[in-house]
C-alpha cells in the first residue's frame, strides 16, 4: 500500500514511468506494483512493477513508439 500511495494521478507524463497507464496493441498495463490482472469496470489491466523486464523494455517510451520484448516489437497506443 505504501508503494501504491506514491502514484500521483495528476502527474502529467510524457513517457512510460511509475504510475503510468499504458495501452498497447494487445493489452492494458498499469505501472505500479506486481499484482497481475486487475479489473476496472469492464476493462482488465495488468499491474506491472518497475522492476519487471517488461517495464524495463518500455521505460521512457511514448505513445506511437515501439519496443522489443521477447522477440516481438510492441507498439504503444497510449500512455497516460
PDB file of N, CA and C in Angstrom:
ATOM      1  N   UNK A   1       0.832  -1.187   0.000  1.00  0.00           N
ATOM      2  CA  UNK A   1       0.000   0.000   0.000  1.00  0.00           C
ATOM      3  C   UNK A   1       0.874   1.247   0.000  1.00  0.00           C
ATOM      4  N   UNK A   2       2.009   1.183   0.676  1.00  0.00           N
ATOM      5  CA  UNK A   2       2.904   2.339   0.720  1.00  0.00           C
ATOM      6  C   UNK A   2       3.373   2.712  -0.683  1.00  0.00           C
ATOM      7  N   UNK A   3       3.731   1.728  -1.468  1.00  0.00           N
ATOM      8  CA  UNK A   3       4.186   1.986  -2.840  1.00  0.00           C
ATOM      9  C   UNK A   3       3.055   2.552  -3.688  1.00  0.00           C
ATOM     10  N   UNK A   4       1.866   1.982  -3.579  1.00  0.00           N
ATOM     11  CA  UNK A   4       0.729   2.470  -4.362  1.00  0.00           C
ATOM     12  C   UNK A   4       0.346   3.896  -3.985  1.00  0.00           C
ATOM     13  N   UNK A   5       0.544   4.270  -2.737  1.00  0.00           N
ATOM     14  CA  UNK A   5       0.194   5.629  -2.309  1.00  0.00           C
ATOM     15  C   UNK A   5       1.098   6.677  -2.962  1.00  0.00           C
ATOM     16  N   UNK A   6       2.190   6.252  -3.563  1.00  0.00           N
ATOM     17  CA  UNK A   6       3.102   7.176  -4.228  1.00  0.00           C
ATOM     18  C   UNK A   6       2.684   7.495  -5.662  1.00  0.00           C
ATOM     19  N   UNK A   7       1.665   6.806  -6.173  1.00  0.00           N
ATOM     20  CA  UNK A   7       1.160   7.090  -7.516  1.00  0.00           C
ATOM     21  C   UNK A   7       0.412   8.417  -7.478  1.00  0.00           C
ATOM     22  N   UNK A   8       0.800   9.342  -8.349  1.00  0.00           N
ATOM     23  CA  UNK A   8       0.167  10.652  -8.423  1.00  0.00           C
ATOM     24  C   UNK A   8      -0.683  10.704  -9.700  1.00  0.00           C
ATOM     25  N   UNK A   9      -2.021  10.575  -9.569  1.00  0.00           N
ATOM     26  CA  UNK A   9      -2.861  10.547 -10.765  1.00  0.00           C
ATOM     27  C   UNK A   9      -2.911  11.881 -11.512  1.00  0.00           C
ATOM     28  N   UNK A  10      -2.477  12.952 -10.886  1.00  0.00           N
ATOM     29  CA  UNK A  10      -2.498  14.266 -11.530  1.00  0.00           C
ATOM     30  C   UNK A  10      -1.217  14.580 -12.286  1.00  0.00           C
ATOM     31  N   UNK A  11      -0.209  13.736 -12.129  1.00  0.00           N
ATOM     32  CA  UNK A  11       1.093  13.975 -12.752  1.00  0.00           C
ATOM     33  C   UNK A  11       1.006  13.749 -14.258  1.00  0.00           C
ATOM     34  N   UNK A  12       1.402  14.760 -15.026  1.00  0.00           N
ATOM     35  CA  UNK A  12       1.488  14.623 -16.486  1.00  0.00           C
ATOM     36  C   UNK A  12       2.728  13.798 -16.805  1.00  0.00           C
ATOM     37  N   UNK A  13       2.609  12.902 -17.743  1.00  0.00           N
ATOM     38  CA  UNK A  13       3.749  12.074 -18.113  1.00  0.00           C
ATOM     39  C   UNK A  13       3.943  12.104 -19.621  1.00  0.00           C
ATOM     40  N   UNK A  14       5.184  12.151 -20.038  1.00  0.00           N
ATOM     41  CA  UNK A  14       5.485  12.120 -21.467  1.00  0.00           C
ATOM     42  C   UNK A  14       5.860  10.724 -21.920  1.00  0.00           C
ATOM     43  N   UNK A  15       6.327   9.918 -21.009  1.00  0.00           N
ATOM     44  CA  UNK A  15       6.738   8.563 -21.355  1.00  0.00           C
ATOM     45  C   UNK A  15       6.345   7.599 -20.259  1.00  0.00           C
ATOM     46  N   UNK A  16       6.530   6.327 -20.522  1.00  0.00           N
ATOM     47  CA  UNK A  16       6.181   5.291 -19.556  1.00  0.00           C
ATOM     48  C   UNK A  16       7.040   5.454 -18.310  1.00  0.00           C
ATOM     49  N   UNK A  17       6.366   5.555 -17.156  1.00  0.00           N
ATOM     50  CA  UNK A  17       7.046   5.683 -15.878  1.00  0.00           C
ATOM     51  C   UNK A  17       6.142   5.138 -14.775  1.00  0.00           C
ATOM     52  N   UNK A  18       6.636   5.134 -13.557  1.00  0.00           N
ATOM     53  CA  UNK A  18       5.851   4.659 -12.419  1.00  0.00           C
ATOM     54  C   UNK A  18       4.532   5.420 -12.349  1.00  0.00           C
ATOM     55  N   UNK A  19       3.427   4.710 -12.261  1.00  0.00           N
ATOM     56  CA  UNK A  19       2.105   5.322 -12.201  1.00  0.00           C
ATOM     57  C   UNK A  19       1.417   5.447 -13.544  1.00  0.00           C
ATOM     58  N   UNK A  20       2.116   5.151 -14.635  1.00  0.00           N
ATOM     59  CA  UNK A  20       1.528   5.258 -15.973  1.00  0.00           C
ATOM     60  C   UNK A  20       0.512   4.154 -16.240  1.00  0.00           C
ATOM     61  N   UNK A  21      -0.486   4.506 -17.034  1.00  0.00           N
ATOM     62  CA  UNK A  21      -1.360   3.518 -17.655  1.00  0.00           C
ATOM     63  C   UNK A  21      -0.885   3.432 -19.098  1.00  0.00           C
ATOM     64  N   UNK A  22      -0.638   2.226 -19.545  1.00  0.00           N
ATOM     65  CA  UNK A  22      -0.061   2.000 -20.871  1.00  0.00           C
ATOM     66  C   UNK A  22      -1.004   1.113 -21.676  1.00  0.00           C
ATOM     67  N   UNK A  23      -1.365   1.582 -22.847  1.00  0.00           N
ATOM     68  CA  UNK A  23      -2.211   0.798 -23.746  1.00  0.00           C
ATOM     69  C   UNK A  23      -1.339   0.361 -24.922  1.00  0.00           C
ATOM     70  N   UNK A  24      -1.239  -0.948 -25.125  1.00  0.00           N
ATOM     71  CA  UNK A  24      -0.506  -1.477 -26.274  1.00  0.00           C
ATOM     72  C   UNK A  24      -1.514  -2.079 -27.245  1.00  0.00           C
ATOM     73  N   UNK A  25      -1.017  -2.622 -28.317  1.00  0.00           N
ATOM     74  CA  UNK A  25      -1.894  -3.267 -29.299  1.00  0.00           C
ATOM     75  C   UNK A  25      -2.592  -4.499 -28.722  1.00  0.00           C
ATOM     76  N   UNK A  26      -2.010  -5.086 -27.686  1.00  0.00           N
ATOM     77  CA  UNK A  26      -2.545  -6.344 -27.179  1.00  0.00           C
ATOM     78  C   UNK A  26      -3.034  -6.316 -25.739  1.00  0.00           C
ATOM     79  N   UNK A  27      -2.630  -5.306 -24.953  1.00  0.00           N
ATOM     80  CA  UNK A  27      -3.044  -5.296 -23.550  1.00  0.00           C
ATOM     81  C   UNK A  27      -3.009  -3.901 -22.944  1.00  0.00           C
ATOM     82  N   UNK A  28      -3.588  -3.810 -21.753  1.00  0.00           N
ATOM     83  CA  UNK A  28      -3.581  -2.572 -20.978  1.00  0.00           C
ATOM     84  C   UNK A  28      -2.778  -2.836 -19.714  1.00  0.00           C
ATOM     85  N   UNK A  29      -1.864  -1.923 -19.399  1.00  0.00           N
ATOM     86  CA  UNK A  29      -0.962  -2.108 -18.267  1.00  0.00           C
ATOM     87  C   UNK A  29      -1.054  -0.937 -17.302  1.00  0.00           C
ATOM     88  N   UNK A  30      -0.815  -1.200 -16.029  1.00  0.00           N
ATOM     89  CA  UNK A  30      -0.708  -0.171 -15.007  1.00  0.00           C
ATOM     90  C   UNK A  30       0.648  -0.371 -14.343  1.00  0.00           C
ATOM     91  N   UNK A  31       1.535   0.623 -14.478  1.00  0.00           N
ATOM     92  CA  UNK A  31       2.882   0.514 -13.911  1.00  0.00           C
ATOM     93  C   UNK A  31       2.803   0.928 -12.450  1.00  0.00           C
ATOM     94  N   UNK A  32       2.892  -0.048 -11.565  1.00  0.00           N
ATOM     95  CA  UNK A  32       2.699   0.213 -10.140  1.00  0.00           C
ATOM     96  C   UNK A  32       3.431  -0.833  -9.310  1.00  0.00           C
ATOM     97  N   UNK A  33       2.705  -1.854  -8.925  1.00  0.00           N
ATOM     98  CA  UNK A  33       3.298  -2.990  -8.225  1.00  0.00           C
ATOM     99  C   UNK A  33       2.829  -4.253  -8.938  1.00  0.00           C
ATOM    100  N   UNK A  34       3.488  -5.331  -8.689  1.00  0.00           N
ATOM    101  CA  UNK A  34       3.173  -6.586  -9.354  1.00  0.00           C
ATOM    102  C   UNK A  34       1.921  -7.204  -8.728  1.00  0.00           C
ATOM    103  N   UNK A  35       0.779  -6.979  -9.373  1.00  0.00           N
ATOM    104  CA  UNK A  35      -0.490  -7.515  -8.874  1.00  0.00           C
ATOM    105  C   UNK A  35      -1.141  -8.488  -9.843  1.00  0.00           C
ATOM    106  N   UNK A  36      -0.641  -8.541 -11.061  1.00  0.00           N
ATOM    107  CA  UNK A  36      -1.288  -9.362 -12.077  1.00  0.00           C
ATOM    108  C   UNK A  36      -2.483  -8.636 -12.653  1.00  0.00           C
ATOM    109  N   UNK A  37      -3.524  -9.378 -13.020  1.00  0.00           N
ATOM    110  CA  UNK A  37      -4.714  -8.778 -13.630  1.00  0.00           C
ATOM    111  C   UNK A  37      -5.553  -8.041 -12.598  1.00  0.00           C
ATOM    112  N   UNK A  38      -5.964  -6.831 -12.968  1.00  0.00           N
ATOM    113  CA  UNK A  38      -6.823  -6.006 -12.131  1.00  0.00           C
ATOM    114  C   UNK A  38      -8.004  -5.577 -12.992  1.00  0.00           C
ATOM    115  N   UNK A  39      -9.202  -5.807 -12.508  1.00  0.00           N
ATOM    116  CA  UNK A  39     -10.414  -5.453 -13.247  1.00  0.00           C
ATOM    117  C   UNK A  39     -10.886  -4.073 -12.799  1.00  0.00           C
ATOM    118  N   UNK A  40     -11.120  -3.178 -13.780  1.00  0.00           N
ATOM    119  CA  UNK A  40     -11.662  -1.846 -13.530  1.00  0.00           C
ATOM    120  C   UNK A  40     -12.872  -1.696 -14.447  1.00  0.00           C
ATOM    121  N   UNK A  41     -14.050  -1.809 -13.878  1.00  0.00           N
ATOM    122  CA  UNK A  41     -15.254  -1.818 -14.701  1.00  0.00           C
ATOM    123  C   UNK A  41     -15.224  -3.017 -15.622  1.00  0.00           C
ATOM    124  N   UNK A  42     -15.387  -2.772 -16.908  1.00  0.00           N
ATOM    125  CA  UNK A  42     -15.348  -3.856 -17.892  1.00  0.00           C
ATOM    126  C   UNK A  42     -13.953  -4.100 -18.448  1.00  0.00           C
ATOM    127  N   UNK A  43     -12.977  -3.290 -18.028  1.00  0.00           N
ATOM    128  CA  UNK A  43     -11.619  -3.394 -18.555  1.00  0.00           C
ATOM    129  C   UNK A  43     -10.706  -4.169 -17.610  1.00  0.00           C
ATOM    130  N   UNK A  44      -9.772  -4.900 -18.180  1.00  0.00           N
ATOM    131  CA  UNK A  44      -8.757  -5.616 -17.407  1.00  0.00           C
ATOM    132  C   UNK A  44      -7.398  -4.974 -17.677  1.00  0.00           C
ATOM    133  N   UNK A  45      -6.659  -4.697 -16.618  1.00  0.00           N
ATOM    134  CA  UNK A  45      -5.315  -4.134 -16.699  1.00  0.00           C
ATOM    135  C   UNK A  45      -4.369  -5.104 -16.022  1.00  0.00           C
ATOM    136  N   UNK A  46      -3.153  -5.161 -16.535  1.00  0.00           N
ATOM    137  CA  UNK A  46      -2.129  -5.990 -15.924  1.00  0.00           C
ATOM    138  C   UNK A  46      -1.211  -5.059 -15.148  1.00  0.00           C
ATOM    139  N   UNK A  47      -1.180  -5.193 -13.826  1.00  0.00           N
ATOM    140  CA  UNK A  47      -0.347  -4.341 -12.974  1.00  0.00           C
ATOM    141  C   UNK A  47       1.083  -4.871 -12.991  1.00  0.00           C
ATOM    142  N   UNK A  48       2.019  -4.008 -13.397  1.00  0.00           N
ATOM    143  CA  UNK A  48       3.422  -4.378 -13.593  1.00  0.00           C
ATOM    144  C   UNK A  48       4.313  -3.537 -12.702  1.00  0.00           C
ATOM    145  N   UNK A  49       5.273  -4.160 -12.089  1.00  0.00           N
ATOM    146  CA  UNK A  49       6.254  -3.473 -11.256  1.00  0.00           C
ATOM    147  C   UNK A  49       7.341  -2.838 -12.122  1.00  0.00           C
ATOM    148  N   UNK A  50       7.895  -1.701 -11.679  1.00  0.00           N
ATOM    149  CA  UNK A  50       9.023  -1.113 -12.402  1.00  0.00           C
ATOM    150  C   UNK A  50      10.265  -2.017 -12.416  1.00  0.00           C
ATOM    151  N   UNK A  51      10.268  -3.055 -11.598  1.00  0.00           N
ATOM    152  CA  UNK A  51      11.393  -3.993 -11.590  1.00  0.00           C
ATOM    153  C   UNK A  51      11.237  -5.089 -12.646  1.00  0.00           C
ATOM    154  N   UNK A  52      10.065  -5.171 -13.262  1.00  0.00           N
ATOM    155  CA  UNK A  52       9.788  -6.228 -14.248  1.00  0.00           C
ATOM    156  C   UNK A  52      10.517  -5.970 -15.561  1.00  0.00           C
ATOM    157  N   UNK A  53      10.977  -7.021 -16.214  1.00  0.00           N
ATOM    158  CA  UNK A  53      11.636  -6.864 -17.517  1.00  0.00           C
ATOM    159  C   UNK A  53      10.758  -6.151 -18.553  1.00  0.00           C
ATOM    160  N   UNK A  54       9.454  -6.392 -18.525  1.00  0.00           N
ATOM    161  CA  UNK A  54       8.553  -5.722 -19.467  1.00  0.00           C
ATOM    162  C   UNK A  54       8.613  -4.210 -19.276  1.00  0.00           C
ATOM    163  N   UNK A  55       8.569  -3.752 -18.027  1.00  0.00           N
ATOM    164  CA  UNK A  55       8.665  -2.310 -17.764  1.00  0.00           C
ATOM    165  C   UNK A  55      10.011  -1.768 -18.246  1.00  0.00           C
ATOM    166  N   UNK A  56      11.077  -2.472 -17.933  1.00  0.00           N
ATOM    167  CA  UNK A  56      12.413  -2.003 -18.308  1.00  0.00           C
ATOM    168  C   UNK A  56      12.546  -1.844 -19.824  1.00  0.00           C
ATOM    169  N   UNK A  57      11.845  -2.691 -20.591  1.00  0.00           N
ATOM    170  CA  UNK A  57      11.901  -2.610 -22.045  1.00  0.00           C
ATOM    171  C   UNK A  57      11.151  -1.395 -22.580  1.00  0.00           C
ATOM    172  N   UNK A  58      10.136  -0.926 -21.842  1.00  0.00           N
ATOM    173  CA  UNK A  58       9.323   0.187 -22.344  1.00  0.00           C
ATOM    174  C   UNK A  58       9.535   1.502 -21.597  1.00  0.00           C
ATOM    175  N   UNK A  59      10.323   1.515 -20.557  1.00  0.00           N
ATOM    176  CA  UNK A  59      10.520   2.715 -19.742  1.00  0.00           C
ATOM    177  C   UNK A  59      10.926   3.914 -20.600  1.00  0.00           C
ATOM    178  N   UNK A  60      10.208   5.022 -20.402  1.00  0.00           N
ATOM    179  CA  UNK A  60      10.518   6.261 -21.103  1.00  0.00           C
ATOM    180  C   UNK A  60       9.933   6.368 -22.500  1.00  0.00           C
ATOM    181  N   UNK A  61       9.411   5.263 -23.035  1.00  0.00           N
ATOM    182  CA  UNK A  61       8.825   5.286 -24.377  1.00  0.00           C
ATOM    183  C   UNK A  61       7.515   6.082 -24.357  1.00  0.00           C
ATOM    184  N   UNK A  62       7.163   6.627 -25.531  1.00  0.00           N
ATOM    185  CA  UNK A  62       5.962   7.453 -25.664  1.00  0.00           C
ATOM    186  C   UNK A  62       4.969   6.784 -26.599  1.00  0.00           C
ATOM    187  N   UNK A  63       3.725   7.262 -26.554  1.00  0.00           N
ATOM    188  CA  UNK A  63       2.690   6.743 -27.449  1.00  0.00           C
ATOM    189  C   UNK A  63       3.163   6.847 -28.892  1.00  0.00           C
ATOM    190  N   UNK A  64       2.933   5.795 -29.647  1.00  0.00           N
ATOM    191  CA  UNK A  64       3.356   5.739 -31.043  1.00  0.00           C
ATOM    192  C   UNK A  64       4.684   5.022 -31.244  1.00  0.00           C
ATOM    193  N   UNK A  65       5.479   4.919 -30.181  1.00  0.00           N
ATOM    194  CA  UNK A  65       6.768   4.231 -30.285  1.00  0.00           C
ATOM    195  C   UNK A  65       6.579   2.727 -30.108  1.00  0.00           C
ATOM    196  N   UNK A  66       7.582   1.981 -30.522  1.00  0.00           N
ATOM    197  CA  UNK A  66       7.595   0.536 -30.317  1.00  0.00           C
ATOM    198  C   UNK A  66       8.818   0.177 -29.491  1.00  0.00           C
ATOM    199  N   UNK A  67       8.753  -1.007 -28.888  1.00  0.00           N
ATOM    200  CA  UNK A  67       9.899  -1.512 -28.133  1.00  0.00           C
ATOM    201  C   UNK A  67       9.966  -3.023 -28.292  1.00  0.00           C
ATOM    202  N   UNK A  68      11.182  -3.573 -28.263  1.00  0.00           N
ATOM    203  CA  UNK A  68      11.319  -5.022 -28.384  1.00  0.00           C
ATOM    204  C   UNK A  68      11.122  -5.700 -27.029  1.00  0.00           C
ATOM    205  N   UNK A  69      10.432  -6.821 -27.059  1.00  0.00           N
ATOM    206  CA  UNK A  69      10.272  -7.632 -25.849  1.00  0.00           C
ATOM    207  C   UNK A  69       9.980  -9.061 -26.268  1.00  0.00           C
ATOM    208  N   UNK A  70      10.813  -9.977 -25.814  1.00  0.00           N
ATOM    209  CA  UNK A  70      10.671 -11.406 -26.116  1.00  0.00           C
ATOM    210  C   UNK A  70      10.462 -11.671 -27.607  1.00  0.00           C
ATOM    211  N   UNK A  71      11.380 -11.169 -28.388  1.00  0.00           N
ATOM    212  CA  UNK A  71      11.385 -11.393 -29.837  1.00  0.00           C
ATOM    213  C   UNK A  71      10.178 -10.819 -30.570  1.00  0.00           C
ATOM    214  N   UNK A  72       9.490  -9.853 -29.953  1.00  0.00           N
ATOM    215  CA  UNK A  72       8.368  -9.166 -30.596  1.00  0.00           C
ATOM    216  C   UNK A  72       8.609  -7.665 -30.497  1.00  0.00           C
ATOM    217  N   UNK A  73       7.993  -6.934 -31.391  1.00  0.00           N
ATOM    218  CA  UNK A  73       8.004  -5.477 -31.306  1.00  0.00           C
ATOM    219  C   UNK A  73       6.600  -5.051 -30.908  1.00  0.00           C
ATOM    220  N   UNK A  74       6.502  -4.376 -29.782  1.00  0.00           N
ATOM    221  CA  UNK A  74       5.205  -3.982 -29.228  1.00  0.00           C
ATOM    222  C   UNK A  74       5.023  -2.490 -29.419  1.00  0.00           C
ATOM    223  N   UNK A  75       3.872  -2.101 -29.961  1.00  0.00           N
ATOM    224  CA  UNK A  75       3.581  -0.693 -30.203  1.00  0.00           C
ATOM    225  C   UNK A  75       2.759  -0.114 -29.067  1.00  0.00           C
ATOM    226  N   UNK A  76       3.180   1.062 -28.587  1.00  0.00           N
ATOM    227  CA  UNK A  76       2.429   1.767 -27.563  1.00  0.00           C
ATOM    228  C   UNK A  76       1.358   2.620 -28.239  1.00  0.00           C
ATOM    229  N   UNK A  77       0.121   2.374 -27.906  1.00  0.00           N
ATOM    230  CA  UNK A  77      -1.000   3.117 -28.470  1.00  0.00           C
ATOM    231  C   UNK A  77      -1.218   4.414 -27.672  1.00  0.00           C
ATOM    232  N   UNK A  78      -1.180   4.314 -26.346  1.00  0.00           N
ATOM    233  CA  UNK A  78      -1.393   5.480 -25.489  1.00  0.00           C
ATOM    234  C   UNK A  78      -0.660   5.290 -24.170  1.00  0.00           C
ATOM    235  N   UNK A  79      -0.219   6.407 -23.603  1.00  0.00           N
ATOM    236  CA  UNK A  79       0.439   6.422 -22.294  1.00  0.00           C
ATOM    237  C   UNK A  79      -0.122   7.614 -21.535  1.00  0.00           C
ATOM    238  N   UNK A  80      -0.666   7.361 -20.357  1.00  0.00           N
ATOM    239  CA  UNK A  80      -1.163   8.469 -19.533  1.00  0.00           C
ATOM    240  C   UNK A  80      -1.021   8.153 -18.070  1.00  0.00           C
TER     241      UNK A  80
END
